[in-house]
Amino acid sequence: MTEWFQGTLGYGFGWFVATLILILMIALPLMLSVAMIIYADRKIWAAMALRRGPNVVGPFGLLQSFADGLKVYLKETIIPSSANRGLFILAPILTFTVALIGWAVIPFGPKMVLADINVGLLYLLAVSSLSVYGVIIAGWASNSKYPFYSALRAAAQMVSYEVSVGFVLISVILWAGTFNLSGIIEAQRGHIFGFINGFGLNPLLFPMAVIFLISSMAETARAPFDLTEAESELVAGFQTEYSSMSFALFWLGEYGNVLLMCALNATLFWGGWLPPLDWGPLYAVPGIVWLFAKIFGFFFIFSWVKATVPRYRYDQLMRLGWKIFLPISLFWVFLVSGYLMVTRYGAFS
Amino acid sequence: MASVAAGYLPILLFLGVALVLSSVFVFSPMVAARFTGAHKPYADKLSEYECGFPAFEDSRAQFDVRFYLVAILFIIFDLEAAFLFPWAVSLGTIGIAGWAAMMIFLAELTLGFVYAWKKGALEWE
């Protein structure tokens, strides 16, 4: 497509238009799927509590998220008089922007990636670290107690789990030997016995896959780690003073991050756009379908956990991050690298 | 090298698109509220939320030093991870010496971690 636009519009401008269309082809469906995933989340949650969930707006309540969005859009934007206005407005913009740009490096299929950079995983780690800024700026700029405490908690929680996420990523990079996400997916082709795709079933990497799944829930502050907006303690957390679309952007950004984390779980450990088995006929299904199926599978796990697991206390949360996940993932770096030194790179032989 | 840098151009463009999209989402409801008549600010509405009371004290108050400790520990371990990333991709070429050097480095950091643990830096009672 890029070549066609470059042929008709000239090299530079053609590239610009083609890339812009590609970006919108990622960003707009992403926002649509965030709306639908909020609906799915509420439906799953309701079903597990033997309720019916949203069922009034549209068939089966499918248009519920859009009705909510329209309602929120027409509300007044309240900026508290004691707030730092500039930062107060910046925070939701930053949150949503960061939630969107992570998708630039996710491969949706063979060669279907917007920016095929060689340090894709490092980029994702950097972008996901940035999401803590939106939260802490929101909490600080509100100049109100609940948002402030929530922002402190959120920042400490996110950075705690980011440490073990970093070490988990190193285990994956050690096996794959590359930062490039397409390269990591290719490395998973036929990883187990030559026909099962994905690092996840590798006995050495399975514990890392579990830690990554749990850490991704903590990173995105999903239940059972949703201490940042624990309703019974902190009202609505760092979003307490927000209203209108500024409030909704936090909501959208949070679900965008959840989807990104689901996509990362699928990409790093379960083969991304590869079918589960390295078997010819399965490749007839386009890669993007496999990826979306995996993303939704992980999202179902997120919803399932949200519906069934009680919320952690803050000390339990920090203990899990620092005293359990960090030592395990640190030890696993040693274990995986030592195993690879012996088996793949032929040390001690 | 130009091609490597060019790989980041779509990301820059994506950043621009994302910024524009989210700015539109934040600013257009402000304009819309002026037209629909939803925009009616008054002092009580604009005061900060504190369960119906006027704010008792300034919210720029003291907070627990443990949050600061966590931030410091995070910097140490994130920096460690940053050192590990290039090591992890080049494990095949640096051989046993490179592997052993990094293991010694990891062992030293583990000692620091054990010290922080014993000192109670990780306790939240």
mmCIF file of N, CA and C in Angstrom, chain B residues 33 42 47 64 81 88 90 92 119 121:
data_model
loop_
_atom_site.group_PDB
_atom_site.id
_atom_site.type_symbol
_atom_site.label_atom_id
_atom_site.label_comp_id
_atom_site.label_asym_id
_atom_site.label_seq_id
_atom_site.Cartn_x
_atom_site.Cartn_y
_atom_site.Cartn_z
ATOM 1 N N ALA B 33 -19.946 21.622 26.095
ATOM 2 C CA ALA B 33 -20.694 21.955 27.309
ATOM 3 C C ALA B 33 -21.140 23.409 27.301
ATOM 4 N N TYR B 42 -19.728 26.725 39.848
ATOM 5 C CA TYR B 42 -19.860 27.608 41.003
ATOM 6 C C TYR B 42 -18.937 27.096 42.095
ATOM 7 N N SER B 47 -14.851 23.122 44.477
ATOM 8 C CA SER B 47 -13.986 22.809 45.619
ATOM 9 C C SER B 47 -13.610 21.329 45.564
ATOM 10 N N ASP B 64 4.189 8.843 53.617
ATOM 11 C CA ASP B 64 5.047 7.791 54.170
ATOM 12 C C ASP B 64 6.357 7.690 53.403
ATOM 13 N N ALA B 81 18.118 -4.193 35.300
ATOM 14 C CA ALA B 81 17.455 -4.794 34.138
ATOM 15 C C ALA B 81 17.966 -4.155 32.852
ATOM 16 N N ALA B 88 21.548 -9.946 27.419
ATOM 17 C CA ALA B 88 20.688 -11.070 27.067
ATOM 18 C C ALA B 88 20.696 -11.343 25.567
ATOM 19 N N SER B 90 23.136 -10.724 23.485
ATOM 20 C CA SER B 90 24.451 -11.080 22.958
ATOM 21 C C SER B 90 25.070 -12.255 23.711
ATOM 22 N N GLY B 92 25.155 -15.327 23.126
ATOM 23 C CA GLY B 92 25.837 -16.292 22.282
ATOM 24 C C GLY B 92 27.256 -15.877 21.916
ATOM 25 N N LYS B 119 16.944 -5.212 56.492
ATOM 26 C CA LYS B 119 16.773 -3.920 57.139
ATOM 27 C C LYS B 119 15.299 -3.553 57.293
ATOM 28 N N ALA B 121 13.279 -2.733 54.662
ATOM 29 C CA ALA B 121 12.841 -1.741 53.675
ATOM 30 C C ALA B 121 11.624 -2.223 52.901
#
